[in-house]
């Protein structure tokens, strides 16, 4: 079965949701961008000299940026009288990292008639994504150290986190497609709340291998240092190790996407 992650055919490109394959480009580009800065841990230390007693600078920037994204369209609606549009987190593809800090949301034109089954639509694994990103992913490809560029570092982290979150939560759409294709296969495992059986049903090792090979290649193409050919050894050099990108997918991005799929399916008959 061709799935949204296995190809980028015309049918997928016509869908209202942007293609998960092109989303890979955003993830790879955002990781490459993040390489410009060292870890800059002080940006995430609560109560450090930068942030005083108000939590870390990083958390503050992420919370406030999300709040702006959430209200920006309402401001436009009020000021310019344009008809109601959805703000960022009313789009079912977007999930905030700090939902509790968002201003109240209006009723969204996008949420109505969403493709997702309502009980599963609100699954939000961003807390897990955030801790994995800082604890496991960043140390794989970012050098330790502190260059003081905290705000650009946090902005770069937020871009990576958002692109990873969109991709991982896209698992809800994939699970819905799989369920609609073969409800008779999924329903017994859903009723039995059998996570292992669901995991087995939705897994395609060949697709996973293809995804890992594709992101490795993207890291090579997008992240190759460009020279004018006077390199002594003529060996290509990459901004981020392509094998690390493939590993990030194999060890975290794909497994988390699968957990989202299982959690979604478990709610599919509620
Ligand atoms: O393409 C699919 O069928 C998916 O479910 C997506 C995905 C992935 O995250 O890339 C996850 C599970 C499958 O084993 C293969 C790939």
GROMACS .gro file of C-alpha atoms and ligand atoms in nm:
model
  286
    1UNK     CA    1   0.000   0.000   0.000
    2UNK     CA    2   0.138   0.343  -0.094
    3UNK     CA    3   0.124   0.561   0.216
    4UNK     CA    4   0.181   0.935   0.250
    5UNK     CA    5   0.535   0.872   0.376
    6UNK     CA    6   0.626   0.625   0.104
    7UNK     CA    7   0.578   0.844  -0.201
    8UNK     CA    8   0.505   1.190  -0.326
    9UNK     CA    9   0.267   1.117  -0.607
   10UNK     CA   10   0.023   1.361  -0.768
   11UNK     CA   11  -0.269   1.246  -0.556
   12UNK     CA   12  -0.083   1.329  -0.235
   13UNK     CA   13   0.024   1.664  -0.369
   14UNK     CA   14  -0.339   1.756  -0.436
   15UNK     CA   15  -0.439   1.691  -0.075
   16UNK     CA   16  -0.515   1.992   0.143
   17UNK     CA   17  -0.249   1.883   0.393
   18UNK     CA   18   0.104   1.952   0.275
   19UNK     CA   19   0.293   1.638   0.183
   20UNK     CA   20   0.478   1.461   0.466
   21UNK     CA   21   0.764   1.400   0.225
   22UNK     CA   22   0.814   1.771   0.164
   23UNK     CA   23   0.790   1.811   0.541
   24UNK     CA   24   1.110   1.610   0.561
   25UNK     CA   25   1.280   1.891   0.371
   26UNK     CA   26   1.174   2.136   0.641
   27UNK     CA   27   1.307   1.910   0.915
   28UNK     CA   28   1.641   1.853   0.744
   29UNK     CA   29   1.681   2.225   0.670
   30UNK     CA   30   1.592   2.320   1.026
   31UNK     CA   31   1.847   2.076   1.172
   32UNK     CA   32   2.111   2.211   0.933
   33UNK     CA   33   2.028   2.566   1.047
   34UNK     CA   34   2.061   2.466   1.413
   35UNK     CA   35   2.422   2.357   1.355
   36UNK     CA   36   2.523   2.726   1.341
   37UNK     CA   37   2.502   2.750   1.721
   38UNK     CA   38   2.648   2.544   2.003
   39UNK     CA   39   2.416   2.387   2.261
   40UNK     CA   40   2.381   2.718   2.449
   41UNK     CA   41   2.236   2.542   2.753
   42UNK     CA   42   2.202   2.862   2.963
   43UNK     CA   43   1.912   2.960   2.736
   44UNK     CA   44   1.717   2.674   2.891
   45UNK     CA   45   1.817   2.704   3.253
   46UNK     CA   46   1.538   2.843   3.469
   47UNK     CA   47   1.640   3.129   3.692
   48UNK     CA   48   1.971   3.185   3.517
   49UNK     CA   49   2.118   3.533   3.488
   50UNK     CA   50   1.937   3.579   3.158
   51UNK     CA   51   1.588   3.488   3.266
   52UNK     CA   52   1.576   3.588   3.631
   53UNK     CA   53   1.309   3.403   3.823
   54UNK     CA   54   1.063   3.373   3.533
   55UNK     CA   55   1.163   3.032   3.403
   56UNK     CA   56   1.414   2.987   3.124
   57UNK     CA   57   1.461   3.227   2.840
   58UNK     CA   58   1.390   2.943   2.595
   59UNK     CA   59   1.058   2.855   2.753
   60UNK     CA   60   0.959   3.222   2.766
   61UNK     CA   61   1.035   3.275   2.393
   62UNK     CA   62   0.851   2.958   2.289
   63UNK     CA   63   0.541   3.034   2.502
   64UNK     CA   64   0.522   3.394   2.384
   65UNK     CA   65   0.582   3.305   2.017
   66UNK     CA   66   0.304   3.049   2.029
   67UNK     CA   67   0.069   3.300   2.192
   68UNK     CA   68   0.140   3.548   1.911
   69UNK     CA   69   0.080   3.281   1.645
   70UNK     CA   70  -0.249   3.198   1.814
   71UNK     CA   71  -0.387   3.550   1.820
   72UNK     CA   72  -0.233   3.717   1.518
   73UNK     CA   73  -0.522   3.646   1.285
   74UNK     CA   74  -0.778   3.765   1.535
   75UNK     CA   75  -0.597   4.098   1.540
   76UNK     CA   76  -0.625   4.117   1.163
   77UNK     CA   77  -0.991   4.022   1.174
   78UNK     CA   78  -1.063   4.297   1.426
   79UNK     CA   79  -0.852   4.568   1.262
   80UNK     CA   80  -0.923   4.513   0.897
   81UNK     CA   81  -1.262   4.344   0.906
   82UNK     CA   82  -1.145   4.052   0.693
   83UNK     CA   83  -1.356   3.741   0.730
   84UNK     CA   84  -1.272   3.492   1.001
   85UNK     CA   85  -0.962   3.282   0.934
   86UNK     CA   86  -0.809   3.005   1.138
   87UNK     CA   87  -0.512   3.094   1.353
   88UNK     CA   88  -0.215   2.861   1.367
   89UNK     CA   89  -0.336   2.619   1.634
   90UNK     CA   90  -0.687   2.595   1.493
   91UNK     CA   91  -0.528   2.409   1.205
   92UNK     CA   92  -0.546   2.040   1.303
   93UNK     CA   93  -0.193   1.985   1.172
   94UNK     CA   94  -0.041   2.226   1.424
   95UNK     CA   95  -0.008   2.153   1.795
   96UNK     CA   96   0.133   2.396   2.053
   97UNK     CA   97   0.407   2.309   2.303
   98UNK     CA   98   0.240   2.519   2.573
   99UNK     CA   99  -0.134   2.494   2.508
  100UNK     CA  100  -0.214   2.628   2.854
  101UNK     CA  101  -0.055   2.965   2.762
  102UNK     CA  102  -0.262   3.029   2.450
  103UNK     CA  103  -0.540   3.288   2.440
  104UNK     CA  104  -0.888   3.138   2.391
  105UNK     CA  105  -0.942   3.016   2.035
  106UNK     CA  106  -1.246   3.094   1.822
  107UNK     CA  107  -1.442   2.834   1.632
  108UNK     CA  108  -1.225   2.739   1.341
  109UNK     CA  109  -1.321   2.707   0.977
  110UNK     CA  110  -1.048   2.445   0.946
  111UNK     CA  111  -1.154   2.227   1.235
  112UNK     CA  112  -1.503   2.187   1.097
  113UNK     CA  113  -1.513   1.888   0.872
  114UNK     CA  114  -1.164   1.775   0.966
  115UNK     CA  115  -1.051   1.443   0.831
  116UNK     CA  116  -0.952   1.320   1.177
  117UNK     CA  117  -1.172   1.123   1.416
  118UNK     CA  118  -1.246   1.374   1.697
  119UNK     CA  119  -1.141   1.151   1.989
  120UNK     CA  120  -0.793   1.110   1.841
  121UNK     CA  121  -0.746   1.457   1.696
  122UNK     CA  122  -0.629   1.613   2.023
  123UNK     CA  123  -0.342   1.371   2.090
  124UNK     CA  124  -0.048   1.593   2.176
  125UNK     CA  125   0.293   1.436   2.236
  126UNK     CA  126   0.482   1.764   2.230
  127UNK     CA  127   0.608   1.723   2.589
  128UNK     CA  128   0.782   1.398   2.493
  129UNK     CA  129   0.910   1.552   2.170
  130UNK     CA  130   1.050   1.851   2.358
  131UNK     CA  131   1.237   1.646   2.618
  132UNK     CA  132   1.372   1.400   2.361
  133UNK     CA  133   1.486   1.684   2.139
  134UNK     CA  134   1.688   1.854   2.411
  135UNK     CA  135   1.814   1.544   2.591
  136UNK     CA  136   1.887   1.303   2.304
  137UNK     CA  137   1.873   1.465   1.962
  138UNK     CA  138   2.066   1.790   2.000
  139UNK     CA  139   2.373   1.634   2.165
  140UNK     CA  140   2.406   1.403   1.862
  141UNK     CA  141   2.495   1.681   1.622
  142UNK     CA  142   2.546   2.006   1.812
  143UNK     CA  143   2.875   2.091   1.975
  144UNK     CA  144   2.876   2.174   2.345
  145UNK     CA  145   2.949   2.530   2.445
  146UNK     CA  146   2.801   2.872   2.488
  147UNK     CA  147   2.840   3.157   2.240
  148UNK     CA  148   2.575   3.381   2.396
  149UNK     CA  149   2.345   3.376   2.093
  150UNK     CA  150   2.050   3.261   2.299
  151UNK     CA  151   1.755   3.416   2.116
  152UNK     CA  152   1.858   3.297   1.766
  153UNK     CA  153   1.933   2.956   1.918
  154UNK     CA  154   1.586   2.933   2.072
  155UNK     CA  155   1.425   3.051   1.747
  156UNK     CA  156   1.615   2.781   1.564
  157UNK     CA  157   1.514   2.518   1.823
  158UNK     CA  158   1.152   2.625   1.791
  159UNK     CA  159   1.164   2.586   1.411
  160UNK     CA  160   1.308   2.234   1.449
  161UNK     CA  161   1.061   2.142   1.722
  162UNK     CA  162   0.763   2.262   1.519
  163UNK     CA  163   0.871   2.075   1.207
  164UNK     CA  164   0.932   1.755   1.407
  165UNK     CA  165   0.600   1.794   1.587
  166UNK     CA  166   0.407   1.837   1.261
  167UNK     CA  167   0.569   1.528   1.110
  168UNK     CA  168   0.521   1.310   1.417
  169UNK     CA  169   0.159   1.414   1.470
  170UNK     CA  170   0.093   1.355   1.103
  171UNK     CA  171   0.077   0.996   1.228
  172UNK     CA  172  -0.287   1.074   1.319
  173UNK     CA  173  -0.372   1.130   0.952
  174UNK     CA  174  -0.179   0.819   0.844
  175UNK     CA  175  -0.356   0.610   1.107
  176UNK     CA  176  -0.694   0.739   0.989
  177UNK     CA  177  -0.610   0.641   0.629
  178UNK     CA  178  -0.497   0.296   0.742
  179UNK     CA  179  -0.809   0.245   0.952
  180UNK     CA  180  -1.043   0.352   0.672
  181UNK     CA  181  -0.861   0.120   0.430
  182UNK     CA  182  -0.904  -0.187   0.650
  183UNK     CA  183  -1.132  -0.135   0.954
  184UNK     CA  184  -1.186  -0.510   0.977
  185UNK     CA  185  -0.813  -0.559   1.041
  186UNK     CA  186  -0.785  -0.291   1.308
  187UNK     CA  187  -1.111  -0.323   1.504
  188UNK     CA  188  -1.033  -0.645   1.697
  189UNK     CA  189  -0.700  -0.503   1.820
  190UNK     CA  190  -0.863  -0.169   1.906
  191UNK     CA  191  -1.139  -0.340   2.107
  192UNK     CA  192  -0.881  -0.558   2.285
  193UNK     CA  193  -0.668  -0.245   2.349
  194UNK     CA  194  -0.378  -0.449   2.214
  195UNK     CA  195  -0.100  -0.198   2.151
  196UNK     CA  196   0.144  -0.462   2.025
  197UNK     CA  197  -0.100  -0.595   1.768
  198UNK     CA  198  -0.175  -0.242   1.645
  199UNK     CA  199   0.195  -0.165   1.622
  200UNK     CA  200   0.248  -0.476   1.413
  201UNK     CA  201  -0.044  -0.398   1.183
  202UNK     CA  202   0.070  -0.046   1.105
  203UNK     CA  203   0.440  -0.119   1.065
  204UNK     CA  204   0.607  -0.146   0.727
  205UNK     CA  205   0.978  -0.206   0.764
  206UNK     CA  206   1.043  -0.149   0.395
  207UNK     CA  207   0.882   0.198   0.410
  208UNK     CA  208   1.085   0.282   0.719
  209UNK     CA  209   1.408   0.182   0.543
  210UNK     CA  210   1.312   0.395   0.244
  211UNK     CA  211   1.240   0.697   0.465
  212UNK     CA  212   1.576   0.660   0.642
  213UNK     CA  213   1.764   0.636   0.313
  214UNK     CA  214   1.577   0.935   0.173
  215UNK     CA  215   1.650   1.165   0.469
  216UNK     CA  216   2.015   1.062   0.461
  217UNK     CA  217   2.030   1.162   0.097
  218UNK     CA  218   1.853   1.491   0.170
  219UNK     CA  219   2.108   1.571   0.440
  220UNK     CA  220   2.382   1.507   0.183
  221UNK     CA  221   2.223   1.721  -0.088
  222UNK     CA  222   2.092   2.008   0.127
  223UNK     CA  223   2.383   2.017   0.371
  224UNK     CA  224   2.684   1.982   0.144
  225UNK     CA  225   2.941   2.256   0.188
  226UNK     CA  226   2.983   2.427  -0.147
  227UNK     CA  227   3.338   2.499  -0.260
  228UNK     CA  228   3.487   2.604  -0.591
  229UNK     CA  229   3.666   2.275  -0.638
  230UNK     CA  230   4.000   2.371  -0.482
  231UNK     CA  231   3.954   2.130  -0.190
  232UNK     CA  232   4.271   1.926  -0.149
  233UNK     CA  233   4.107   1.586  -0.105
  234UNK     CA  234   3.794   1.673  -0.307
  235UNK     CA  235   3.582   1.496  -0.047
  236UNK     CA  236   3.233   1.639   0.008
  237UNK     CA  237   3.179   1.784   0.355
  238UNK     CA  238   2.840   1.809   0.520
  239UNK     CA  239   2.701   2.058   0.770
  240UNK     CA  240   2.533   1.772   0.955
  241UNK     CA  241   2.638   1.407   0.937
  242UNK     CA  242   2.383   1.239   0.702
  243UNK     CA  243   2.405   0.921   0.910
  244UNK     CA  244   2.297   1.114   1.218
  245UNK     CA  245   1.988   1.242   1.035
  246UNK     CA  246   1.901   0.888   0.933
  247UNK     CA  247   1.954   0.776   1.294
  248UNK     CA  248   1.732   1.056   1.427
  249UNK     CA  249   1.456   0.925   1.204
  250UNK     CA  250   1.517   0.559   1.283
  251UNK     CA  251   1.544   0.598   1.660
  252UNK     CA  252   1.301   0.880   1.735
  253UNK     CA  253   1.097   1.034   1.455
  254UNK     CA  254   0.953   0.712   1.313
  255UNK     CA  255   0.901   0.540   1.652
  256UNK     CA  256   0.719   0.849   1.788
  257UNK     CA  257   0.507   0.868   1.472
  258UNK     CA  258   0.411   0.506   1.532
  259UNK     CA  259   0.320   0.572   1.895
  260UNK     CA  260   0.095   0.857   1.776
  261UNK     CA  261  -0.067   0.615   1.533
  262UNK     CA  262  -0.128   0.354   1.805
  263UNK     CA  263  -0.271   0.613   2.046
  264UNK     CA  264  -0.496   0.748   1.771
  265UNK     CA  265  -0.622   0.403   1.675
  266UNK     CA  266  -0.695   0.317   2.039
  267UNK     CA  267  -0.938   0.612   2.043
  268UNK     CA  268  -1.081   0.537   1.698
  269UNK     CA  269  -1.393   0.358   1.825
  270UNK     CA  270  -1.467   0.584   2.125
  271LIG     O1  271   0.413   0.526   0.578
  271LIG     C1  272   0.356   0.465   0.669
  271LIG     O2  273   0.285   0.365   0.649
  271LIG     C2  274   0.368   0.510   0.806
  271LIG     O3  275   0.298   0.462   0.894
  271LIG     C3  276   0.472   0.608   0.843
  271LIG     C4  277   0.596   0.541   0.900
  271LIG     C5  278   0.693   0.659   0.929
  271LIG     O4  279   0.686   0.716   1.036
  271LIG     O5  280   0.772   0.693   0.840
  271LIG     C6  281   0.560   0.474   1.027
  271LIG     C7  282   0.532   0.340   1.030
  271LIG     C8  283   0.562   0.249   0.919
  271LIG     O6  284   0.634   0.140   0.966
  271LIG     C9  285   0.632   0.315   0.809
  271LIG    C10  286   0.655   0.448   0.804
   0.00000   0.00000   0.00000
